[in-house]
GROMACS .gro file of C-alpha atoms in nm:
model
  293
    1GLY     CA    1  -0.206  -2.364  -0.312
    2GLY     CA    2  -0.129  -2.731  -0.346
    3GLY     CA    3   0.040  -3.001  -0.143
    4GLY     CA    4   0.381  -3.140  -0.221
    5GLY     CA    5   0.586  -3.416  -0.061
    6GLY     CA    6   0.836  -3.268   0.177
    7GLY     CA    7   1.069  -3.565   0.191
    8GLY     CA    8   1.189  -3.565  -0.168
    9GLY     CA    9   1.508  -3.405  -0.288
   10GLY     CA   10   1.314  -3.188  -0.532
   11GLY     CA   11   1.180  -2.990  -0.241
   12GLY     CA   12   1.508  -2.809  -0.205
   13GLY     CA   13   1.499  -2.825   0.173
   14HIS     CA   14   1.134  -2.727   0.211
   15GLY     CA   15   1.025  -3.031   0.407
   16GLY     CA   16   0.913  -2.823   0.706
   17GLY     CA   17   1.006  -2.862   1.068
   18GLY     CA   18   0.851  -3.199   1.140
   19GLY     CA   19   1.112  -3.443   1.007
   20GLY     CA   20   1.149  -3.651   0.693
   21GLY     CA   21   0.779  -3.737   0.662
   22ALA     CA   22   0.655  -3.378   0.692
   23VAL     CA   23   0.438  -3.238   0.415
   24SER     CA   24   0.485  -2.885   0.286
   25LEU     CA   25   0.211  -2.673   0.134
   26VAL     CA   26   0.309  -2.491  -0.185
   27CYS     CA   27   0.112  -2.170  -0.169
   28PRO     CA   28   0.202  -1.883  -0.401
   29ASN     CA   29   0.112  -1.545  -0.252
   30ALA     CA   30   0.034  -1.707   0.082
   31GLN     CA   31  -0.034  -1.374   0.256
   32VAL     CA   32  -0.335  -1.315   0.027
   33VAL     CA   33  -0.450  -1.675   0.079
   34LEU     CA   34  -0.427  -1.637   0.458
   35ARG     CA   35  -0.628  -1.316   0.443
   36SER     CA   36  -0.896  -1.469   0.221
   37ALA     CA   37  -0.921  -1.780   0.437
   38LEU     CA   38  -0.965  -1.586   0.759
   39PHE     CA   39  -1.227  -1.359   0.603
   40THR     CA   40  -1.412  -1.660   0.465
   41LEU     CA   41  -1.424  -1.806   0.815
   42ASP     CA   42  -1.590  -1.484   0.930
   43GLY     CA   43  -1.346  -1.421   1.209
   44VAL     CA   44  -1.333  -1.775   1.349
   45SER     CA   45  -0.954  -1.774   1.331
   46SER     CA   46  -0.928  -2.057   1.583
   47ALA     CA   47  -1.074  -2.285   1.316
   48LEU     CA   48  -0.773  -2.218   1.096
   49GLU     CA   49  -0.475  -2.358   1.279
   50ILE     CA   50  -0.205  -2.298   1.022
   51GLU     CA   51   0.144  -2.434   1.065
   52THR     CA   52   0.312  -2.169   0.855
   53GLY     CA   53   0.645  -2.340   0.914
   54LEU     CA   54   0.526  -2.596   0.658
   55TRP     CA   55   0.416  -2.337   0.401
   56VAL     CA   56   0.631  -2.264   0.097
   57ASP     CA   57   0.556  -1.940  -0.087
   58PRO     CA   58   0.764  -1.877  -0.401
   59VAL     CA   59   0.633  -1.521  -0.435
   60LEU     CA   60   0.739  -1.431  -0.081
   61MET     CA   61   1.072  -1.603  -0.125
   62ALA     CA   62   1.141  -1.404  -0.442
   63TRP     CA   63   1.046  -1.079  -0.268
   64LEU     CA   64   1.275  -1.157   0.026
   65ALA     CA   65   1.559  -1.228  -0.215
   66GLU     CA   66   1.493  -0.910  -0.419
   67PRO     CA   67   1.282  -0.664  -0.214
   68ASP     CA   68   1.284  -0.401  -0.488
   69SER     CA   69   1.090  -0.625  -0.727
   70THR     CA   70   0.768  -0.485  -0.869
   71GLU     CA   71   0.435  -0.664  -0.846
   72ALA     CA   72   0.464  -0.767  -1.212
   73GLU     CA   73   0.812  -0.908  -1.150
   74LEU     CA   74   0.674  -1.122  -0.865
   75ALA     CA   75   0.402  -1.284  -1.078
   76LEU     CA   76   0.457  -1.656  -1.128
   77PRO     CA   77   0.522  -1.637  -1.506
   78ALA     CA   78   0.790  -1.374  -1.445
   79LEU     CA   79   0.947  -1.584  -1.168
   80TYR     CA   80   0.956  -1.891  -1.393
   81SER     CA   81   1.127  -1.691  -1.665
   82ARG     CA   82   1.378  -1.539  -1.425
   83TYR     CA   83   1.473  -1.840  -1.215
   84MET     CA   84   1.387  -2.154  -1.410
   85VAL     CA   85   1.508  -2.097  -1.766
   86GLY     CA   86   1.843  -2.270  -1.797
   87ALA     CA   87   1.805  -2.450  -1.465
   88GLY     CA   88   1.848  -2.796  -1.615
   89ALA     CA   89   1.585  -3.048  -1.715
   90GLY     CA   90   1.362  -2.975  -1.420
   91GLY     CA   91   1.392  -2.605  -1.487
   92ALA     CA   92   1.303  -2.646  -1.851
   93ALA     CA   93   0.994  -2.844  -1.755
   94ALA     CA   94   0.891  -2.578  -1.507
   95ALA     CA   95   0.957  -2.298  -1.750
   96GLY     CA   96   0.718  -2.467  -1.988
   97HIS     CA   97   0.437  -2.382  -1.748
   98ALA     CA   98   0.527  -2.015  -1.723
   99ALA     CA   99   0.210  -1.908  -1.901
  100LEU     CA  100  -0.060  -2.091  -1.709
  101SER     CA  101  -0.362  -2.172  -1.921
  102ALA     CA  102  -0.662  -1.947  -1.876
  103GLU     CA  103  -0.887  -2.249  -1.941
  104PRO     CA  104  -0.921  -2.524  -1.678
  105GLY     CA  105  -0.683  -2.802  -1.771
  106GLY     CA  106  -0.806  -3.078  -1.546
  107ALA     CA  107  -0.613  -3.282  -1.291
  108GLU     CA  108  -0.313  -3.344  -1.517
  109GLN     CA  109  -0.263  -2.974  -1.586
  110LEU     CA  110  -0.303  -2.895  -1.216
  111GLU     CA  111  -0.045  -3.157  -1.121
  112ALA     CA  112   0.198  -3.025  -1.384
  113ASP     CA  113   0.152  -2.668  -1.259
  114LEU     CA  114   0.210  -2.774  -0.898
  115ARG     CA  115   0.523  -2.970  -0.989
  116ALA     CA  116   0.653  -2.666  -1.179
  117CYS     CA  117   0.580  -2.445  -0.879
  118TRP     CA  118   0.754  -2.692  -0.648
  119ALA     CA  119   1.062  -2.687  -0.870
  120LEU     CA  120   1.054  -2.306  -0.864
  121CYS     CA  121   1.050  -2.321  -0.484
  122GLY     CA  122   1.361  -2.537  -0.491
  123GLN     CA  123   1.543  -2.280  -0.704
  124LEU     CA  124   1.430  -1.993  -0.485
  125CYS     CA  125   1.538  -2.177  -0.173
  126GLY     CA  126   1.894  -2.170  -0.304
  127VAL     CA  127   1.864  -1.802  -0.395
  128LEU     CA  128   1.726  -1.718  -0.051
  129LYS     CA  129   2.001  -1.909   0.127
  130ALA     CA  130   2.259  -1.728  -0.082
  131SER     CA  131   2.116  -1.387   0.012
  132HIS     CA  132   2.017  -1.452   0.376
  133GLY     CA  133   2.241  -1.742   0.476
  134PRO     CA  134   2.125  -2.077   0.618
  135ALA     CA  135   1.838  -1.907   0.804
  136GLY     CA  136   1.687  -1.775   0.480
  137VAL     CA  137   1.385  -2.008   0.480
  138GLY     CA  138   1.321  -1.922   0.846
  139VAL     CA  139   1.286  -1.558   0.738
  140MET     CA  140   1.002  -1.660   0.508
  141GLN     CA  141   0.828  -1.850   0.788
  142ARG     CA  142   0.850  -1.549   1.019
  143GLU     CA  143   0.697  -1.330   0.746
  144LEU     CA  144   0.405  -1.570   0.717
  145THR     CA  145   0.352  -1.559   1.093
  146VAL     CA  146   0.341  -1.179   1.078
  147ALA     CA  147   0.092  -1.206   0.789
  148GLN     CA  148  -0.145  -1.402   1.012
  149VAL     CA  149  -0.124  -1.138   1.285
  150LEU     CA  150  -0.186  -0.852   1.040
  151THR     CA  151  -0.479  -1.040   0.886
  152ASP     CA  152  -0.636  -1.087   1.229
  153MET     CA  153  -0.591  -0.715   1.295
  154GLU     CA  154  -0.754  -0.626   0.964
  155LEU     CA  155  -1.040  -0.869   1.023
  156HIS     CA  156  -1.124  -0.752   1.374
  157GLY     CA  157  -1.041  -0.386   1.325
  158LEU     CA  158  -0.857  -0.139   1.543
  159PRO     CA  159  -1.020   0.085   1.806
  160LEU     CA  160  -1.049   0.448   1.704
  161HIS     CA  161  -1.156   0.738   1.921
  162LEU     CA  162  -1.380   0.915   1.672
  163PRO     CA  163  -1.405   1.253   1.852
  164THR     CA  164  -1.025   1.279   1.850
  165LEU     CA  165  -1.016   1.207   1.478
  166ARG     CA  166  -1.297   1.451   1.399
  167ARG     CA  167  -1.148   1.738   1.598
  168PRO     CA  168  -0.881   1.840   1.341
  169LEU     CA  169  -1.137   1.858   1.058
  170GLY     CA  170  -1.291   2.182   1.184
  171GLU     CA  171  -0.949   2.330   1.258
  172VAL     CA  172  -0.823   2.243   0.910
  173GLN     CA  173  -1.136   2.386   0.749
  174ARG     CA  174  -1.097   2.715   0.934
  175ARG     CA  175  -0.728   2.738   0.847
  176CYS     CA  176  -0.798   2.665   0.478
  177GLU     CA  177  -1.060   2.939   0.473
  178ALA     CA  178  -0.810   3.181   0.629
  179LEU     CA  179  -0.549   3.088   0.368
  180SER     CA  180  -0.802   3.150   0.091
  181ARG     CA  181  -0.877   3.495   0.232
  182GLU     CA  182  -0.503   3.574   0.250
  183ALA     CA  183  -0.455   3.469  -0.112
  184GLU     CA  184  -0.754   3.671  -0.232
  185ALA     CA  185  -0.635   3.979  -0.042
  186LEU     CA  186  -0.294   3.941  -0.201
  187LEU     CA  187  -0.442   3.917  -0.551
  188GLY     CA  188  -0.730   4.157  -0.502
  189GLY     CA  189  -0.978   3.901  -0.632
  190PRO     CA  190  -1.116   3.548  -0.593
  191LEU     CA  191  -0.888   3.243  -0.616
  192ASN     CA  192  -0.964   2.874  -0.578
  193LEU     CA  193  -0.652   2.736  -0.411
  194GLY     CA  194  -0.765   2.384  -0.504
  195SER     CA  195  -0.748   2.462  -0.877
  196PRO     CA  196  -0.399   2.412  -1.028
  197GLN     CA  197  -0.501   2.616  -1.333
  198GLN     CA  198  -0.617   2.915  -1.128
  199VAL     CA  199  -0.308   2.895  -0.907
  200SER     CA  200  -0.085   2.879  -1.215
  201GLU     CA  201  -0.251   3.185  -1.368
  202ALA     CA  202  -0.219   3.375  -1.041
  203LEU     CA  203   0.149   3.290  -0.996
  204TYR     CA  204   0.280   3.328  -1.349
  205ALA     CA  205   0.038   3.564  -1.526
  206ARG     CA  206  -0.078   3.798  -1.251
  207LEU     CA  207   0.220   3.799  -1.012
  208ARG     CA  208   0.480   3.742  -1.288
  209LEU     CA  209   0.673   3.480  -1.093
  210PRO     CA  210   0.907   3.261  -1.301
  211PRO     CA  211   0.742   2.936  -1.413
  212PRO     CA  212   0.934   2.608  -1.404
  213PRO     CA  213   1.110   2.497  -1.722
  214VAL     CA  214   0.894   2.237  -1.896
  215PRO     CA  215   0.910   2.067  -2.235
  216ALA     CA  216   0.731   2.268  -2.501
  217GLY     CA  217   0.486   1.986  -2.574
  218ALA     CA  218   0.383   1.956  -2.212
  219ALA     CA  219   0.329   2.331  -2.181
  220ALA     CA  220   0.111   2.333  -2.492
  221ARG     CA  221  -0.101   2.046  -2.365
  222SER     CA  222  -0.160   2.180  -2.016
  223GLY     CA  223  -0.212   2.542  -2.113
  224HIS     CA  224  -0.054   2.666  -1.788
  225GLY     CA  225   0.274   2.637  -1.602
  226SER     CA  226   0.324   2.357  -1.353
  227THR     CA  227   0.245   2.416  -0.987
  228ASN     CA  228   0.419   2.108  -0.854
  229GLU     CA  229   0.540   2.105  -0.496
  230ALA     CA  230   0.910   2.120  -0.578
  231HIS     CA  231   0.877   2.437  -0.783
  232LEU     CA  232   0.645   2.603  -0.532
  233ALA     CA  233   0.900   2.530  -0.258
  234ARG     CA  234   1.173   2.692  -0.470
  235LEU     CA  235   0.954   2.998  -0.529
  236ALA     CA  236   0.873   3.027  -0.158
  237ALA     CA  237   1.245   3.018  -0.074
  238SER     CA  238   1.365   3.251  -0.351
  239ARG     CA  239   1.078   3.503  -0.330
  240PRO     CA  240   0.997   3.557   0.039
  241ASP     CA  241   0.838   3.889  -0.062
  242CYS     CA  242   0.552   3.695  -0.227
  243ALA     CA  243   0.345   3.485   0.013
  244LEU     CA  244   0.131   3.299  -0.242
  245PRO     CA  245   0.363   2.998  -0.305
  246ALA     CA  246   0.384   2.929   0.070
  247ILE     CA  247   0.007   2.975   0.103
  248VAL     CA  248  -0.060   2.720  -0.173
  249LEU     CA  249   0.183   2.470  -0.021
  250GLU     CA  250   0.022   2.491   0.323
  251TYR     CA  251  -0.329   2.469   0.177
  252ARG     CA  252  -0.243   2.156  -0.021
  253HIS     CA  253  -0.073   1.993   0.277
  254LEU     CA  254  -0.382   2.049   0.493
  255ARG     CA  255  -0.628   1.932   0.229
  256LYS     CA  256  -0.426   1.618   0.167
  257ALA     CA  257  -0.425   1.535   0.539
  258THR     CA  258  -0.803   1.552   0.552
  259ASP     CA  259  -0.907   1.434   0.204
  260ALA     CA  260  -0.661   1.145   0.175
  261PHE     CA  261  -0.637   1.027   0.535
  262LEU     CA  262  -0.877   1.157   0.799
  263GLU     CA  263  -1.205   1.164   0.605
  264PRO     CA  264  -1.159   0.820   0.439
  265LEU     CA  265  -1.068   0.672   0.778
  266LEU     CA  266  -1.377   0.822   0.941
  267ALA     CA  267  -1.594   0.703   0.653
  268LYS     CA  268  -1.483   0.343   0.710
  269ALA     CA  269  -1.516   0.348   1.089
  270VAL     CA  270  -1.803   0.161   1.255
  271PRO     CA  271  -1.938   0.374   1.543
  272ASP     CA  272  -2.012   0.218   1.882
  273CYS     CA  273  -1.839  -0.108   1.797
  274ARG     CA  274  -1.694  -0.200   2.136
  275PRO     CA  275  -1.517  -0.523   2.231
  276ALA     CA  276  -1.732  -0.773   2.418
  277GLY     CA  277  -1.753  -0.683   2.786
  278ALA     CA  278  -1.643  -0.322   2.738
  279GLY     CA  279  -1.811  -0.073   2.966
  280ALA     CA  280  -2.050   0.189   2.834
  281GLY     CA  281  -1.813   0.468   2.923
  282GLU     CA  282  -1.506   0.338   2.739
  283GLY     CA  283  -1.582   0.523   2.418
  284GLY     CA  284  -1.504   0.864   2.567
  285GLY     CA  285  -1.647   1.116   2.808
  286ASP     CA  286  -1.859   1.292   2.545
  287GLY     CA  287  -2.090   0.997   2.486
  288GLU     CA  288  -1.940   0.892   2.151
  289GLY     CA  289  -1.804   0.541   2.124
  290GLU     CA  290  -1.508   0.397   1.951
  291GLY     CA  291  -1.509   0.274   1.595
  292GLU     CA  292  -1.342  -0.014   1.421
  293GLY     CA  293  -1.186   0.032   1.081
   0.00000   0.00000   0.00000
């Protein structure tokens, strides 16, 4: 980020809530900067008294104006190209800094980049006011306030009751084993429900269910018919006499719940990490404490 004078007309109304002499801070991607600053301070958030009402974030402003933008479209070079080309002399100057040099350019280059970014903020201020009305800039300031709260939450962690999170793992494992036995009984032989190739062979070669239509090239590359969720759901609905599509769908749903969510969350938890002053019994009646993610 860099500082810019809030009183000048080039600020496009970004002077911040303190009057004509207020100073705004130009800070692209301010949410990431806030997060990094708080982590650098090792949790001493009180040492970082940030008046986010004086912050100006062109990336956030562009996202608020066009929420469907991709990450690449919100990069500064892309924003310069989109909003500054053809914006008059100031816009042309700013557009000239669209591709920021990978090599350090010294104080002059830094000043030029900051001026270009400030001009971009002025353009985006107009865009934001057009899409959100006069309160458009206030929307950005509220987003930055929320970013501080979320950063504090991430830094300090959230309390988790580990026994409650672990309990479904055994239940899911037992259900997955039961589903595997059902599938093997149906086929009269072993089947790894976690293998798309084995599932495909079982569905389309052994049970003779109709495979999904796929381009010839894709079929040749994969060597087996697709077992995507949409087609399995169609098979389960159209062929209720064959239980395997429904078995595969349930198995995948359960494995995703544990492999993608529960187990990674448990792996990141810090056991027995209680808030200061918490009693010894707050972690649960079974002797296990809470964890912080």
